[in-house]
């Protein structure tokens, strides 16, 4: 259904403002491809990190548009802005240039819970105090911390929707909004664990419409290796299913996202043991790219090391741009 993996990989290689010089495909090799397809590198623009009211944090920060509105906005259509004055017409926002592709990446944790419980005409009695708690904790969320006890929050609500059903609903919207050769939608969700206050979040993006039935959340596992194992078992080994994971905000991971061990520049494996060749291949298959910057700061480099990560003693001055917080060095790992 979707042929966009070349875009994601191409963005890792580089960008060009020039048209591809490759000849277009001809004859039978064009079957199933778009009319303007070229086998060479082509720059397309998209968004692989989008939250709507289905995500608990977005809902309580007044992002009341849903996945359908998010996709339409990416296509260049106007999206409404929340307002609370019944006598004033709410405003809208619109992109100057429509995107080429988008993935709505709702948090797998509490998937659709708060928008379902609090978004109707008869909101749950717990919505007010829970919403106030989340809004009062905005600084903690920005720093990658989570002051909310999940079991306590779940116990306060009279009913929580089945996350697998909500995941299917989001899939249906994603399929419906896909417009072949004009706008590509990608099935995705966000896996959002916090380990000792360290943000280890990853967006999980799928190619095609053969998908796992369950969106893996921190309530399933807080281990990145168990995430990789589950994705490989439920997707990688299934014909027609492909995936990648995109770590983001490694600047809030306190050094745990890419933990070195042993020899210089060697990554840690399971349980802080040296990385095996098999696990190196698994992680390389999963973590094919890293999100560099967003509103929670940049993750390109960390000021304070005194070198650029390649052995140089000179610090890149731009490393101080959009820093969020310094690396934590207190824990043994």
Coordinates of C-alpha atoms in Angstrom, one line a residue:
X1 CA 0.0 0.0 0.0
X2 CA 2.7 2.5 0.9
X3 CA 6.1 2.9 -0.6
X4 CA 7.8 5.4 1.8
X5 CA 10.7 3.6 3.4
X6 CA 13.0 5.0 0.8
X7 CA 12.0 8.5 2.0
X8 CA 12.9 7.8 5.6
X9 CA 16.2 6.2 4.6
X10 CA 16.9 9.0 2.1
X11 CA 16.5 11.7 4.7
X12 CA 19.3 10.0 6.6
X13 CA 21.6 10.2 3.6
X14 CA 21.1 13.9 2.7
X15 CA 18.9 16.4 0.9
X16 CA 19.2 18.1 -2.4
X17 CA 17.3 21.0 -4.0
X18 CA 17.9 19.6 -7.5
X19 CA 15.6 17.3 -9.4
X20 CA 16.7 13.7 -9.6
X21 CA 18.6 13.0 -12.8
X22 CA 17.5 9.4 -12.8
X23 CA 15.4 8.3 -15.6
X24 CA 11.8 7.4 -14.7
X25 CA 10.8 3.8 -14.7
X26 CA 9.4 2.3 -18.0
X27 CA 7.3 -0.6 -19.0
X28 CA 6.3 -3.4 -16.5
X29 CA 8.7 -2.1 -13.8
X30 CA 6.3 0.8 -13.3
X31 CA 3.4 -1.4 -12.3
X32 CA 2.0 -0.3 -8.9
X33 CA 4.2 2.9 -8.8
X34 CA 3.2 6.5 -9.0
X35 CA 3.4 8.3 -12.4
X36 CA 6.1 10.7 -11.1
X37 CA 8.2 8.0 -9.4
X38 CA 11.9 8.1 -9.9
X39 CA 14.3 5.4 -8.6
X40 CA 16.8 8.1 -7.5
X41 CA 16.9 10.1 -4.3
X42 CA 13.9 12.5 -3.9
X43 CA 13.2 14.8 -1.0
X44 CA 9.8 14.7 0.6
X45 CA 8.5 16.4 3.7
X46 CA 6.5 14.9 6.5
X47 CA 5.9 14.5 10.2
X48 CA 6.6 11.3 12.2
X49 CA 5.6 12.6 15.6
X50 CA 2.0 13.8 16.0
X51 CA -0.3 13.5 19.0
X52 CA -4.1 14.2 19.1
X53 CA -6.8 14.0 21.8
X54 CA -6.3 10.2 21.8
X55 CA -3.0 10.8 23.7
X56 CA -3.5 11.6 27.4
X57 CA -1.1 14.5 27.5
X58 CA -2.5 16.2 24.3
X59 CA -6.0 16.0 25.6
X60 CA -5.4 17.8 28.8
X61 CA -3.4 20.5 27.1
X62 CA -6.4 21.4 25.0
X63 CA -5.4 19.6 21.8
X64 CA -8.9 18.4 21.1
X65 CA -8.5 17.6 17.4
X66 CA -8.5 13.9 16.6
X67 CA -6.4 11.8 14.1
X68 CA -8.7 12.6 11.2
X69 CA -8.2 16.3 11.8
X70 CA -4.5 15.9 12.1
X71 CA -4.2 14.1 8.8
X72 CA -6.4 16.7 7.1
X73 CA -4.2 19.5 8.6
X74 CA -1.1 17.7 7.2
X75 CA -2.8 17.7 3.8
X76 CA -3.1 21.5 3.9
X77 CA -6.6 21.9 5.3
X78 CA -7.4 24.3 8.1
X79 CA -7.5 22.9 11.7
X80 CA -9.5 24.5 14.5
X81 CA -7.9 26.1 17.6
X82 CA -9.6 25.5 21.0
X83 CA -11.3 28.6 22.5
X84 CA -13.6 29.0 25.5
X85 CA -15.7 32.0 24.6
X86 CA -19.1 30.9 23.2
X87 CA -19.6 34.4 21.6
X88 CA -16.3 34.4 19.7
X89 CA -15.6 32.3 16.6
X90 CA -12.6 30.0 17.2
X91 CA -9.6 30.5 15.0
X92 CA -7.9 28.1 12.6
X93 CA -4.4 27.3 11.5
X94 CA -3.2 26.1 8.1
X95 CA 0.1 24.9 6.7
X96 CA 1.6 27.1 3.9
X97 CA 2.6 23.9 2.1
X98 CA 0.9 20.5 2.6
X99 CA 3.1 17.7 3.8
X100 CA 3.9 14.6 1.7
X101 CA 3.5 12.1 4.6
X102 CA 2.4 11.9 8.2
X103 CA 2.2 9.4 11.0
X104 CA -0.1 9.9 14.0
X105 CA 1.9 8.6 16.9
X106 CA -0.5 8.3 19.9
X107 CA 0.9 7.3 23.2
X108 CA 0.2 3.6 23.7
X109 CA -0.2 4.3 27.4
X110 CA -3.8 5.2 28.3
X111 CA -4.6 5.0 24.6
X112 CA -7.9 6.9 24.1
X113 CA -8.7 6.7 27.8
X114 CA -9.1 10.3 28.7
X115 CA -10.6 11.5 25.5
X116 CA -13.2 8.8 25.9
X117 CA -13.9 9.4 29.6
X118 CA -13.7 13.2 29.5
X119 CA -14.7 14.2 26.0
X120 CA -18.4 13.5 26.0
X121 CA -21.5 15.3 27.3
X122 CA -21.2 13.4 30.6
X123 CA -17.6 13.5 31.6
X124 CA -16.3 11.2 34.3
X125 CA -16.2 12.8 37.8
X126 CA -12.4 12.1 37.9
X127 CA -11.7 14.3 34.8
X128 CA -11.5 17.6 36.7
X129 CA -8.9 16.6 39.4
X130 CA -6.9 14.4 37.0
X131 CA -6.8 17.1 34.4
X132 CA -5.6 19.6 37.0
X133 CA -2.9 17.2 38.1
X134 CA -1.6 16.8 34.6
X135 CA -1.7 20.5 33.8
X136 CA 0.1 21.4 37.1
X137 CA 2.8 18.9 36.2
X138 CA 3.7 20.4 32.8
X139 CA 7.3 21.2 33.9
X140 CA 7.8 17.6 35.0
X141 CA 6.5 16.3 31.6
X142 CA 8.8 18.6 29.7
X143 CA 11.7 17.4 31.7
X144 CA 10.8 13.8 30.8
X145 CA 9.5 12.9 34.3
X146 CA 6.1 11.4 35.1
X147 CA 4.6 12.3 38.5
X148 CA 1.4 10.2 37.8
X149 CA 0.7 6.9 39.3
X150 CA -0.8 4.9 36.5
X151 CA -2.7 2.4 38.7
X152 CA -4.2 5.2 40.8
X153 CA -5.3 7.1 37.7
X154 CA -7.0 4.0 36.2
X155 CA -8.8 3.3 39.5
X156 CA -10.3 6.8 39.5
X157 CA -12.2 6.3 36.3
X158 CA -15.4 4.3 36.1
X159 CA -14.4 2.8 32.7
X160 CA -11.3 2.8 30.5
X161 CA -11.6 1.8 26.8
X162 CA -9.8 -1.3 25.5
X163 CA -6.5 0.0 24.0
X164 CA -6.5 -2.6 21.3
X165 CA -9.9 -1.4 20.1
X166 CA -8.7 2.2 20.1
X167 CA -5.6 1.1 18.2
X168 CA -7.8 -0.4 15.5
X169 CA -9.9 2.8 15.3
X170 CA -6.7 4.8 14.7
X171 CA -5.6 2.4 12.1
X172 CA -9.0 2.8 10.3
X173 CA -8.6 6.6 10.2
X174 CA -5.0 6.2 9.0
X175 CA -6.1 3.9 6.1
X176 CA -9.0 6.2 5.2
X177 CA -6.8 9.3 5.0
X178 CA -4.1 7.7 2.8
X179 CA -4.1 9.2 -0.7
X180 CA -1.8 7.1 -3.0
X181 CA 0.7 9.2 -5.0
X182 CA -0.5 12.4 -3.3
X183 CA -0.3 11.9 0.5
X184 CA 1.0 9.0 2.5
X185 CA -0.2 8.0 6.0
X186 CA 1.8 5.6 8.1
X187 CA 0.5 3.5 11.0
X188 CA 2.4 4.3 14.1
X189 CA 2.3 4.8 17.9
X190 CA 4.6 6.0 20.7
X191 CA 6.1 3.7 23.3
X192 CA 6.8 5.9 26.3
X193 CA 8.7 4.3 29.2
X194 CA 10.5 6.2 32.0
X195 CA 13.3 4.4 33.7
X196 CA 14.4 6.0 37.0
X197 CA 13.1 9.3 35.6
X198 CA 15.0 8.9 32.3
X199 CA 12.9 9.3 29.1
X200 CA 13.3 6.3 26.8
X201 CA 10.6 7.1 24.4
X202 CA 10.4 5.7 20.8
X203 CA 8.0 6.2 18.0
X204 CA 7.1 2.9 16.3
X205 CA 6.3 3.2 12.6
X206 CA 5.0 0.5 10.3
X207 CA 5.1 0.0 6.6
X208 CA 1.9 -1.2 5.0
X209 CA -1.3 -2.4 6.6
X210 CA -0.2 -5.8 8.1
X211 CA 0.0 -4.8 11.7
X212 CA 0.4 -6.2 15.2
X213 CA -3.0 -6.3 17.1
X214 CA -1.5 -4.6 20.1
X215 CA 0.4 -1.3 20.6
X216 CA 3.2 -2.0 23.1
X217 CA 3.2 0.3 26.1
X218 CA 5.3 0.7 29.2
X219 CA 2.7 -1.3 31.0
X220 CA 3.8 -4.3 28.9
X221 CA 7.5 -3.7 29.3
X222 CA 10.0 -1.0 30.2
X223 CA 12.8 -2.8 28.4
X224 CA 13.8 -1.6 25.0
X225 CA 15.1 -5.1 24.2
X226 CA 11.7 -6.7 25.0
X227 CA 10.2 -4.0 22.7
X228 CA 12.5 -5.1 19.9
X229 CA 11.8 -8.8 20.6
X230 CA 8.0 -8.2 20.5
X231 CA 8.1 -6.1 17.3
X232 CA 10.3 -8.7 15.6
X233 CA 8.0 -11.6 16.7
X234 CA 4.7 -9.8 16.0
X235 CA 5.8 -7.9 12.8
X236 CA 9.3 -8.6 11.6
X237 CA 8.7 -12.3 11.2
X238 CA 5.2 -11.8 9.6
X239 CA 5.0 -11.5 5.8
X240 CA 4.0 -8.1 4.7
X241 CA 4.9 -6.4 8.0
X242 CA 7.8 -4.1 8.4
X243 CA 8.7 -1.6 11.2
X244 CA 11.2 0.9 12.5
X245 CA 11.6 2.6 15.9
X246 CA 12.7 6.2 16.3
X247 CA 14.2 7.2 19.7
X248 CA 13.5 10.7 20.6
X249 CA 14.5 13.1 23.4
X250 CA 17.7 11.2 24.2
X251 CA 18.7 14.5 25.7
X252 CA 16.3 13.6 28.5
X253 CA 17.5 10.0 28.8
X254 CA 20.3 10.8 31.3
X255 CA 22.8 9.0 29.1
X256 CA 20.8 5.7 29.1
X257 CA 19.4 5.8 25.5
X258 CA 22.8 4.9 24.0
X259 CA 24.7 3.6 26.9
X260 CA 28.4 2.9 26.3
X261 CA 30.2 -0.1 28.0
X262 CA 33.6 -1.6 27.8
X263 CA 35.7 -0.4 24.8
X264 CA 35.1 3.1 23.5
X265 CA 32.0 3.6 21.4
X266 CA 30.7 0.1 22.1
X267 CA 27.0 0.0 23.1
X268 CA 25.5 -1.9 26.0
X269 CA 23.4 -5.0 25.3
X270 CA 20.8 -6.7 27.5
X271 CA 21.1 -6.3 31.2
X272 CA 24.2 -4.0 30.7
X273 CA 26.1 -6.8 29.2
X274 CA 28.3 -6.4 26.1
X275 CA 26.3 -6.2 23.0
X276 CA 26.1 -9.5 21.0
X277 CA 26.2 -9.6 17.2
X278 CA 22.6 -10.9 17.1
X279 CA 21.3 -8.0 19.3
X280 CA 23.4 -5.5 17.4
X281 CA 21.6 -6.6 14.2
X282 CA 18.2 -6.5 15.9
X283 CA 18.8 -2.9 17.2
X284 CA 20.1 -1.8 13.8
X285 CA 17.0 -3.1 12.2
X286 CA 14.8 -1.3 14.8
X287 CA 16.6 2.0 15.6
X288 CA 17.3 3.2 12.0
X289 CA 17.2 6.9 12.8
X290 CA 16.9 9.3 15.8
X291 CA 14.7 12.3 16.2
X292 CA 17.1 15.3 16.6
X293 CA 15.0 18.2 17.9
X294 CA 11.6 19.1 19.2
X295 CA 10.0 21.3 21.8
X296 CA 11.8 19.4 24.6
X297 CA 15.2 20.3 23.3
X298 CA 17.8 19.0 20.9
X299 CA 19.5 15.6 21.1
X300 CA 22.4 16.2 18.6
X301 CA 25.1 16.7 21.2
X302 CA 25.5 17.2 24.9
X303 CA 27.4 20.1 26.2
X304 CA 29.8 19.4 29.1
X305 CA 31.8 16.4 27.7
X306 CA 34.6 18.6 26.4
X307 CA 34.8 16.8 23.1
X308 CA 32.6 16.1 20.1
X309 CA 32.2 12.4 20.6
X310 CA 34.9 11.6 18.0
X311 CA 38.0 12.4 20.1
X312 CA 38.3 16.1 19.4
X313 CA 38.9 18.4 22.3
X314 CA 37.0 21.2 20.7
X315 CA 33.3 21.6 21.5
X316 CA 30.9 22.6 18.8
X317 CA 29.6 26.0 19.9
X318 CA 26.2 25.1 18.3
X319 CA 25.9 22.3 20.8
X320 CA 24.5 24.8 23.3
X321 CA 21.6 25.5 21.1
X322 CA 18.2 24.4 22.5
X323 CA 19.7 22.4 25.4
X324 CA 17.2 21.3 27.9
X325 CA 19.1 19.8 30.8
X326 CA 22.7 18.5 31.4
X327 CA 23.6 14.8 31.5
X328 CA 23.1 13.0 34.8
X329 CA 26.1 11.3 36.2
X330 CA 24.9 10.1 39.6
X331 CA 23.7 6.5 38.9
X332 CA 26.0 3.6 38.4
X333 CA 24.7 2.9 35.0

